[in-house]
CSV table of C-alpha atoms in Angstrom, one decimal:
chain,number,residue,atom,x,y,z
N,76,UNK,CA,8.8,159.2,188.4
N,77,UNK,CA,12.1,159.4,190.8
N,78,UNK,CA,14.9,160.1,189.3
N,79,UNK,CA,17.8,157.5,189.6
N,80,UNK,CA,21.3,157.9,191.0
N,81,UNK,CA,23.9,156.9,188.3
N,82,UNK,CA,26.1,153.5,189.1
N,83,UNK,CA,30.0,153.8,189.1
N,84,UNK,CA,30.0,152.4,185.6
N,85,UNK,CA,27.8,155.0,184.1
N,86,UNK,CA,29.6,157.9,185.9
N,87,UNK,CA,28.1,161.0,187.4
N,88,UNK,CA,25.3,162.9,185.5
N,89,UNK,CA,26.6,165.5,182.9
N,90,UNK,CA,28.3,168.6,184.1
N,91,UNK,CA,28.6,167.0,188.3
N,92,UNK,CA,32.0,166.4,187.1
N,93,UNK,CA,32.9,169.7,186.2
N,94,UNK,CA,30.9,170.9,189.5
N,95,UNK,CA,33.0,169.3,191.8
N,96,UNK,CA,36.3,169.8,190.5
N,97,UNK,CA,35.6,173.8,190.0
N,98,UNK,CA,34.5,173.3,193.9
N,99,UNK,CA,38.1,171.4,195.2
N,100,UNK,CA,40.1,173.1,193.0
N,101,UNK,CA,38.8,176.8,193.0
N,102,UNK,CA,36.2,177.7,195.3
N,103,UNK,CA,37.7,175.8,197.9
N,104,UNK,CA,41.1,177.0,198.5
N,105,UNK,CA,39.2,180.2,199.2
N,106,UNK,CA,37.5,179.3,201.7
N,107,UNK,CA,39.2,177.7,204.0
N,108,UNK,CA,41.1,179.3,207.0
N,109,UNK,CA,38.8,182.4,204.9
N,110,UNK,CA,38.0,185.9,206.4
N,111,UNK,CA,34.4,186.3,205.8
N,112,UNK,CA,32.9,189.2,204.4
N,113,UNK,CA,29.2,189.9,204.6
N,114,UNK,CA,28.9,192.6,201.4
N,115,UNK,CA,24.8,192.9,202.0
N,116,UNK,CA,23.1,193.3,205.2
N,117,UNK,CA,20.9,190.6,206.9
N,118,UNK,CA,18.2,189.8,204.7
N,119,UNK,CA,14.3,191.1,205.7
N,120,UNK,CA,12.2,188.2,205.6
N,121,UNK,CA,9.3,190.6,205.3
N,122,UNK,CA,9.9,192.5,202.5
N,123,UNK,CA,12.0,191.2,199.0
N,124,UNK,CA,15.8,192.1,198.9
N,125,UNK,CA,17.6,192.2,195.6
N,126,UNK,CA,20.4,191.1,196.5
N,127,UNK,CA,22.6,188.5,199.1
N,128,UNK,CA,26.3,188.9,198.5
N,129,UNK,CA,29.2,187.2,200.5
N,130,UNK,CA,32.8,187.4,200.3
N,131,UNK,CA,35.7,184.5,201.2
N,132,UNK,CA,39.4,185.8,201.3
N,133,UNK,CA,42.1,184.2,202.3
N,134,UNK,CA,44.2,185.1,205.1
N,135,UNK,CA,46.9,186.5,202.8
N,136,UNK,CA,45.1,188.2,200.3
N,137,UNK,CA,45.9,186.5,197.4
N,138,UNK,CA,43.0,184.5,196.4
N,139,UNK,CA,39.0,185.6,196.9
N,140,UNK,CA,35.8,183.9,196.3
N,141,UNK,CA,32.4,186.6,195.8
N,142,UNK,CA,29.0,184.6,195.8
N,143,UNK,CA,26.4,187.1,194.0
N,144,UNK,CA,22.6,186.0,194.3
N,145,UNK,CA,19.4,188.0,192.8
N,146,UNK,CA,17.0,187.1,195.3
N,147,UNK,CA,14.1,188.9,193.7
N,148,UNK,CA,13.0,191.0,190.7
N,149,UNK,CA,13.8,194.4,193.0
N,150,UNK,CA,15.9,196.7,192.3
N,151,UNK,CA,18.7,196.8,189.9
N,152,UNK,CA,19.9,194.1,188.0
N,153,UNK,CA,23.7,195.2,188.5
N,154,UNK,CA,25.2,194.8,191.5
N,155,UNK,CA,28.6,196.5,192.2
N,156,UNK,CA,30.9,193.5,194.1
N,157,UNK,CA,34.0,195.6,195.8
N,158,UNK,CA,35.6,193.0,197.4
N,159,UNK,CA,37.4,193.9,200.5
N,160,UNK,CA,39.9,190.7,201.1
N,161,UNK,CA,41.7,192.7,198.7
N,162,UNK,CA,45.3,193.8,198.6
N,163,UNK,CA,45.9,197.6,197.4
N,164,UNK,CA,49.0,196.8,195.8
N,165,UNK,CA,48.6,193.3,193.7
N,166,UNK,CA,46.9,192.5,190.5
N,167,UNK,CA,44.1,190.3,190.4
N,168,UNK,CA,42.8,188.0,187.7
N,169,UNK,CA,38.8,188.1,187.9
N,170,UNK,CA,37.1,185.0,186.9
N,171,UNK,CA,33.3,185.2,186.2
N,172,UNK,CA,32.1,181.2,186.5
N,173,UNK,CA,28.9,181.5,184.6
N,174,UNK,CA,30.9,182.5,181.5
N,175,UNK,CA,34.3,181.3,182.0
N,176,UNK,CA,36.0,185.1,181.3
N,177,UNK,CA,38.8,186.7,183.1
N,178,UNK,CA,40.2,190.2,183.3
N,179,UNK,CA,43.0,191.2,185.5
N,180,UNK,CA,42.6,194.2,187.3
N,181,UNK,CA,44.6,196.3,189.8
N,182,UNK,CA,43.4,195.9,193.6
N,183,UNK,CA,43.1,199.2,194.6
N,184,UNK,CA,40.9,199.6,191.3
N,185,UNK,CA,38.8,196.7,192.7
N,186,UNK,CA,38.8,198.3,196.0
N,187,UNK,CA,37.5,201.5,195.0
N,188,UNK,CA,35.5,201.2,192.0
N,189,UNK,CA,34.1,197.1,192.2
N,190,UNK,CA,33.2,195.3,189.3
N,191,UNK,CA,29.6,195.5,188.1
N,192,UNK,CA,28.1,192.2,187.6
N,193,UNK,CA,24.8,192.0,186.1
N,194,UNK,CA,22.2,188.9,186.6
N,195,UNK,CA,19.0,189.6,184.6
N,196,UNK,CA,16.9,186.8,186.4
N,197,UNK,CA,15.9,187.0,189.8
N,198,UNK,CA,16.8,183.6,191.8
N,199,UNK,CA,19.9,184.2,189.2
N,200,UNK,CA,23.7,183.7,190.6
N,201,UNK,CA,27.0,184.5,189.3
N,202,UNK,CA,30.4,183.3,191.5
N,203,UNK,CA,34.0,185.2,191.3
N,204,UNK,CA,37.0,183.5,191.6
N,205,UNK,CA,39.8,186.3,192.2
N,206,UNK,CA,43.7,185.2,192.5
N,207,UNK,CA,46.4,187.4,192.9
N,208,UNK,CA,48.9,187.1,189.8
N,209,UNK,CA,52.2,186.7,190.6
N,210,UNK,CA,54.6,188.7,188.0
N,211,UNK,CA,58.3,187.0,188.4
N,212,UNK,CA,61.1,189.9,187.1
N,213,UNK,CA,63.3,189.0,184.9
N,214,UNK,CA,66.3,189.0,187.3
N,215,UNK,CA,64.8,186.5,189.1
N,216,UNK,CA,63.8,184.8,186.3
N,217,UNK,CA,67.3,184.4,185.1
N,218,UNK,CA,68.9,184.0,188.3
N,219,UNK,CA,66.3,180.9,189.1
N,220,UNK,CA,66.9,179.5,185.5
N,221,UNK,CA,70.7,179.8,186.2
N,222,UNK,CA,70.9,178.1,189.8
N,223,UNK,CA,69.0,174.9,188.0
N,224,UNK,CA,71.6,175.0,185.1
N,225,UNK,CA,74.7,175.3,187.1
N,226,UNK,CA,75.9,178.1,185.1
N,227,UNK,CA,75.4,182.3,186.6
N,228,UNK,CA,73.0,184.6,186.0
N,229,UNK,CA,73.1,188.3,184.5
């Protein structure tokens, strides 16, 4: 039996809600105007790969997208993602989309060590959403506060 496309009154089937605003509001700012970053090499069509891994940074370094597939039951089941859109000297905030947790980490620890994702089932997936967090000093902080006040900072 065919499966139906829901009307406009029912809405869209569970979860394609979620789907597409995750897409517009975080996949998609990283990948447009992206550098691209190929992190496995071309695929053999002849023999089973473990892994396909791509890479989406923005121009400026301050937001990523890593797109981690297990194409077969070769190999490990870890794969280390070292992103290279990566600025040495910012602070990242990791987001793993199959889970929903976040870490911050350093960039040059990203650069040189990766973080190890893990997929137990082959034809499994696992997406990163990276940002750069943006620490504002307290100076600024105050002087900001105090410009929208009217009254001086110190």
């Amino acid at each position: 039996m065919l499966q139906t496309l829901a009307t406009e009154e029912e809405g869209p089937p569970d979860g394609v809600s979620t789907a597409v605003s995750r897409f517009k509001n975080e996949v998609r700012p990283s990948m447009v105007g992206s550098r691209v970053y190929h992190q496995t090499p071309l695929l053999d069509l002849k023999e089973p790969t473990p892994w396909l891994v791509l890479e989406y940074a923005t121009q400026d370094s301050g937001r990523t997208g890593g797109q981690l597939f297990r194409t077969s039951a070769v190999g490990d089941s870890t794969y280390v993602f070292r992103p290279r859109g990566m600025d040495f000297g910012k602070t990242y905030r990791v987001k793993l989309m199959n889970t929903g947790q976040a870490v911050e980490i350093s960039g040059s620890r990203l650069l040189l060590e990766g973080i190890a994702v893990s997929i137990e089932n082959p034809m499994g997936s696992e997406m990163l959403i990276l940002h750069a967090v943006v620490r504002c000093s307290r100076s600024r902080f105050t002087t900001a506060v105090s410009s929208l006040s009217g009254t001086r900072g110190g």
